[in-house]
Amino acid sequence: MKNIIFLTAISLLIFTACKTVDNEASGEAEKLLGKKIDSVLALMTLEEKIGQLNQYSGDGEQTGPVTLRPDLLQSIRDGKVGSMLNIIGAGYTRKIQKIAVEESRLKIPLIFGYDVIHGFKTIFPVPLGESASWDTEAVERAARVAGTEASAAGQHWTFAPMVDIARDPRWGRIMEGSGEDPYLGSRMAEARVKGFQGKDLSDITTILACAKHFAGYGDSQAGRDYFTTDISENALREVYLPPFKAAADAGVATFMTGFNDLNGIPVTGNKYLVNDILKNEWKYKGMVVSDWASIGGMITHGIAANTYEAGELAFNAGVDMDMEGKVYLTELKNLLKDGKITEGQIDESVCRVLRLKFLLGLFDDPYRYCNIEREASTLLKPEFLAEARDAARKSFVLLKNENRVLPLSLSVKSVALIGPASDAALDMIGTWSGRGEAKHVITLKKELETRLGAAKVIYAQGAGFNDDDKSGFAAALAAARKAEVIIAACGEAGNMSGESLCRTDIGIPGVQEELILELAKLGKPLVLVLFNGRPLILTKVNTFVPAILEAWLPGTMAGPALCDVLFGDYNPSGKLPVTFPYALGQIPIFYNHKNSGRPIKQDDRYTSHYLDAPNDPLFPFGFGLSYTQFAYNNLIISESTITGNKPLEVRVDVKNTGQVAGTETAQLYIRDLVGSVTRPVMELKGFKKVMLKAGEVQTISFTVTMEDLSFYNRQGVWGTEPGKFKIFVGTNSRNTMEAGFELR
Ligand code: NOJ
């Protein structure tokens, strides 16, 4: 790379004009970076600047209409492209990068981006499943593996983590986030950002992360993707924004806006959200990209008459880069000419883009991520597969285990393996599975046969995932009759959750529920292993099936991870990051709801309830069993009254009262009893994982800070209010011990 031109320009500049660098507050390294950015900016024509704000898709996965561009490569030569998505592979990215750095006037390298959501080649559980581990270190390691693989395949940037809080399981993209809780979601957001970005973006195993979809997208009305959102300021600040703030504080390099209309203004054109909150209030210095053609999408929303108006809205809102929309490319110059935007704004956005290119080291060596030998030796490393297996087994949630059906003994005489998920390799990795391939997946069937010997595994699929064909029932029941134990591997196909994959009926699809109930009638030990990217309604099967293991969509190492848990080599420890409803009509249902003026009261008609279903879900947020049991005792809080900024210490003894070692996730919730605006009945504010040997007791301590007690008050200010609080500590959001204190 010939960067003499930049170095000359650098030496001419004395101070940094780039607004993304705070000259007063920044350290020397940041100031130098600012000067480098300026030096490039100083050489650019207006067209080249606008080009940096334009992102095109290559021919990998596409998730929306593709702009027709037979002249794509020419656009790169002309300096009209700042970034590409969906160009995968060290060799392919090198080829395209070569055009940018050898054939364009300024030789500015491209950034390559891709949706690396739960793994690149080694596929981890879907993010919702990973979050069920409540294990931030494991989640960080998973993102580190994904970043290492993706970077080896030429990628600089992942469009992850998705940090949208989702309270409606009909929404297909619930699988892509961390569930319903802002606190858990924030911890997971930080972990994933740290994992993808590592400690230093110039390390070639790290990639830029992207907090998306800013903001509120997870609240799509009716659980239907791309639909409207209408969110109060309080809910926005307290529920939907915290994971984004956590990602920003963790240094996430980029943000992506979403497709949703938020309170009448689509988020891609929402100045209040992007410019005022993100860039000004949070002082965010990273770069903001639109979602796929979401700038032009504002015409369809009915808030812009044409691309000119859409571009004006998005650019003035603070969206720096246009993903696959061509709106900035065609309209920014016109908008500038008409005085609707300023060149200063364009420069600032370009600075944000160039900054990333410098941080990635692309100006030093634009090919540093394009090494085909590294790619070949990095993907699917045994240690990555070991991480994926560990992440998967940590993600499994034991929902029921009557009569201790689980764990199974290795000396079991025979197992009937029934159900469409038993040997469905591709379905194990779900959607957003990067470059994951079915051929690398070890299915449950394969692993069971390895562990028990093929002769002991009697397999019959029984039913498809989502059809009404019962012709396989007879063979499945015959197989089940012959076996000592039945495992039913059922649930959703891998492509039943994800973008644009919403459902109105979130029962176990097709005729599978019927099949499971038939199997249950045999009265044999029956384990239902469930695969799904969202909560399902399990009320009926829960009545008849003795053991249920929630396995989500576990990834490449599905089979080994499942057998680790099924045979007790690993004691399940996952906890639900999202509520499992009792009935469809309860949706949206989430644990941190408000109390209402008439909360449900037994036998009192004029209280908040249903005629035909309980208010409670089937499985509450935070729920998950183990092969052992845990008892909570001696809840102690350091003070009954706190003042000033003094944090509160909360301690509790957790005892493993069972026969085997196990890991418990103790959860701490608070309730502010009276506020200037009504407060949720409980809010998660801490969790701790602890491994306890049989009979062992450990004292777990939590620190509750003023930030934990803060909320967005009636004056629109974030802070605490004096008054009484409750503290709940326990094994899930329903089963807790309580204490109280007062904040003065
Ligand atoms: C659309 C999706 O909403 C977004 O999450 C994704 O990153 C982009 N497409 C790019 O594939």
PDB file of C-alpha atoms in Angstrom, residues 516-609:
ATOM      1  CA  ILE A 516     -45.354 -36.416  21.860  1.00  0.00           C
ATOM      2  CA  LEU A 517     -48.657 -36.971  23.642  1.00  0.00           C
ATOM      3  CA  GLU A 518     -48.974 -40.396  22.005  1.00  0.00           C
ATOM      4  CA  LEU A 519     -45.475 -41.252  23.193  1.00  0.00           C
ATOM      5  CA  ALA A 520     -46.338 -40.068  26.695  1.00  0.00           C
ATOM      6  CA  LYS A 521     -49.288 -42.459  26.794  1.00  0.00           C
ATOM      7  CA  LEU A 522     -46.849 -45.381  26.690  1.00  0.00           C
ATOM      8  CA  GLY A 523     -45.935 -44.518  30.264  1.00  0.00           C
ATOM      9  CA  LYS A 524     -42.216 -45.044  29.709  1.00  0.00           C
ATOM     10  CA  PRO A 525     -39.452 -42.693  30.784  1.00  0.00           C
ATOM     11  CA  LEU A 526     -39.783 -39.921  28.205  1.00  0.00           C
ATOM     12  CA  VAL A 527     -37.493 -36.959  27.668  1.00  0.00           C
ATOM     13  CA  LEU A 528     -38.607 -34.153  25.413  1.00  0.00           C
ATOM     14  CA  VAL A 529     -35.601 -32.308  24.000  1.00  0.00           C
ATOM     15  CA  LEU A 530     -36.874 -29.087  22.531  1.00  0.00           C
ATOM     16  CA  PHE A 531     -35.313 -27.127  19.719  1.00  0.00           C
ATOM     17  CA  ASN A 532     -36.536 -23.623  19.096  1.00  0.00           C
ATOM     18  CA  GLY A 533     -35.477 -20.037  18.595  1.00  0.00           C
ATOM     19  CA  ARG A 534     -38.228 -18.594  20.766  1.00  0.00           C
ATOM     20  CA  PRO A 535     -40.332 -19.562  23.769  1.00  0.00           C
ATOM     21  CA  LEU A 536     -42.983 -22.097  22.848  1.00  0.00           C
ATOM     22  CA  ILE A 537     -46.240 -22.843  24.585  1.00  0.00           C
ATOM     23  CA  LEU A 538     -45.641 -26.103  26.363  1.00  0.00           C
ATOM     24  CA  THR A 539     -48.608 -26.227  28.686  1.00  0.00           C
ATOM     25  CA  LYS A 540     -50.044 -29.453  27.324  1.00  0.00           C
ATOM     26  CA  VAL A 541     -46.826 -31.398  26.953  1.00  0.00           C
ATOM     27  CA  ASN A 542     -45.762 -30.189  30.379  1.00  0.00           C
ATOM     28  CA  THR A 543     -48.795 -31.942  31.839  1.00  0.00           C
ATOM     29  CA  PHE A 544     -47.946 -35.313  30.322  1.00  0.00           C
ATOM     30  CA  VAL A 545     -44.223 -35.441  29.694  1.00  0.00           C
ATOM     31  CA  PRO A 546     -42.009 -36.173  32.711  1.00  0.00           C
ATOM     32  CA  ALA A 547     -38.791 -34.508  31.511  1.00  0.00           C
ATOM     33  CA  ILE A 548     -38.265 -31.486  29.283  1.00  0.00           C
ATOM     34  CA  LEU A 549     -34.904 -30.083  28.255  1.00  0.00           C
ATOM     35  CA  GLU A 550     -34.917 -26.756  26.404  1.00  0.00           C
ATOM     36  CA  ALA A 551     -32.044 -26.947  23.916  1.00  0.00           C
ATOM     37  CA  TRP A 552     -32.737 -23.858  21.720  1.00  0.00           C
ATOM     38  CA  LEU A 553     -30.833 -24.187  18.440  1.00  0.00           C
ATOM     39  CA  PRO A 554     -27.526 -25.426  19.814  1.00  0.00           C
ATOM     40  CA  GLY A 555     -25.123 -25.110  16.884  1.00  0.00           C
ATOM     41  CA  THR A 556     -22.402 -27.255  15.384  1.00  0.00           C
ATOM     42  CA  MET A 557     -21.811 -29.298  18.527  1.00  0.00           C
ATOM     43  CA  ALA A 558     -25.469 -29.984  19.266  1.00  0.00           C
ATOM     44  CA  GLY A 559     -25.190 -33.760  19.724  1.00  0.00           C
ATOM     45  CA  PRO A 560     -22.140 -33.910  22.011  1.00  0.00           C
ATOM     46  CA  ALA A 561     -23.448 -31.056  24.161  1.00  0.00           C
ATOM     47  CA  LEU A 562     -26.849 -32.711  24.469  1.00  0.00           C
ATOM     48  CA  CYS A 563     -25.400 -36.081  25.367  1.00  0.00           C
ATOM     49  CA  ASP A 564     -23.180 -34.425  27.986  1.00  0.00           C
ATOM     50  CA  VAL A 565     -26.352 -33.245  29.681  1.00  0.00           C
ATOM     51  CA  LEU A 566     -28.602 -36.215  28.959  1.00  0.00           C
ATOM     52  CA  PHE A 567     -26.086 -38.632  30.481  1.00  0.00           C
ATOM     53  CA  GLY A 568     -25.132 -36.364  33.368  1.00  0.00           C
ATOM     54  CA  ASP A 569     -21.549 -35.550  32.367  1.00  0.00           C
ATOM     55  CA  TYR A 570     -22.668 -31.973  32.606  1.00  0.00           C
ATOM     56  CA  ASN A 571     -25.281 -30.878  35.111  1.00  0.00           C
ATOM     57  CA  PRO A 572     -27.695 -28.466  33.379  1.00  0.00           C
ATOM     58  CA  SER A 573     -27.447 -24.904  34.635  1.00  0.00           C
ATOM     59  CA  GLY A 574     -29.237 -22.675  32.107  1.00  0.00           C
ATOM     60  CA  LYS A 575     -31.967 -20.276  33.178  1.00  0.00           C
ATOM     61  CA  LEU A 576     -34.628 -18.794  30.945  1.00  0.00           C
ATOM     62  CA  PRO A 577     -33.743 -15.336  29.615  1.00  0.00           C
ATOM     63  CA  VAL A 578     -37.351 -14.950  28.565  1.00  0.00           C
ATOM     64  CA  THR A 579     -40.760 -15.919  29.926  1.00  0.00           C
ATOM     65  CA  PHE A 580     -42.492 -19.023  28.551  1.00  0.00           C
ATOM     66  CA  PRO A 581     -46.217 -18.191  28.400  1.00  0.00           C
ATOM     67  CA  TYR A 582     -48.924 -20.447  29.716  1.00  0.00           C
ATOM     68  CA  ALA A 583     -51.257 -19.454  26.898  1.00  0.00           C
ATOM     69  CA  LEU A 584     -50.888 -17.640  23.617  1.00  0.00           C
ATOM     70  CA  GLY A 585     -53.329 -14.942  24.653  1.00  0.00           C
ATOM     71  CA  GLN A 586     -51.053 -13.826  27.506  1.00  0.00           C
ATOM     72  CA  ILE A 587     -48.554 -12.389  25.041  1.00  0.00           C
ATOM     73  CA  PRO A 588     -46.882 -10.007  25.639  1.00  0.00           C
ATOM     74  CA  ILE A 589     -45.982 -11.471  29.000  1.00  0.00           C
ATOM     75  CA  PHE A 590     -42.807 -10.585  30.877  1.00  0.00           C
ATOM     76  CA  TYR A 591     -41.754 -10.645  34.493  1.00  0.00           C
ATOM     77  CA  ASN A 592     -40.918  -6.974  34.998  1.00  0.00           C
ATOM     78  CA  HIS A 593     -44.401  -5.642  34.395  1.00  0.00           C
ATOM     79  CA  LYS A 594     -46.162  -2.920  36.385  1.00  0.00           C
ATOM     80  CA  ASN A 595     -48.497  -3.758  39.228  1.00  0.00           C
ATOM     81  CA  SER A 596     -51.705  -2.017  38.016  1.00  0.00           C
ATOM     82  CA  GLY A 597     -54.193  -0.519  40.453  1.00  0.00           C
ATOM     83  CA  ARG A 598     -56.040  -3.800  40.655  1.00  0.00           C
ATOM     84  CA  PRO A 599     -53.593  -6.659  40.616  1.00  0.00           C
ATOM     85  CA  ILE A 600     -55.090 -10.115  40.485  1.00  0.00           C
ATOM     86  CA  LYS A 601     -56.780 -11.255  43.699  1.00  0.00           C
ATOM     87  CA  GLN A 602     -58.288 -14.669  44.148  1.00  0.00           C
ATOM     88  CA  ASP A 603     -62.099 -14.648  43.820  1.00  0.00           C
ATOM     89  CA  ASP A 604     -62.254 -10.928  43.172  1.00  0.00           C
ATOM     90  CA  ARG A 605     -63.791 -10.374  39.807  1.00  0.00           C
ATOM     91  CA  TYR A 606     -62.781  -6.737  39.423  1.00  0.00           C
ATOM     92  CA  THR A 607     -59.085  -7.388  39.417  1.00  0.00           C
ATOM     93  CA  SER A 608     -56.670  -7.798  36.536  1.00  0.00           C
ATOM     94  CA  HIS A 609     -57.046 -11.358  35.279  1.00  0.00           C
TER      95      HIS A 609
END
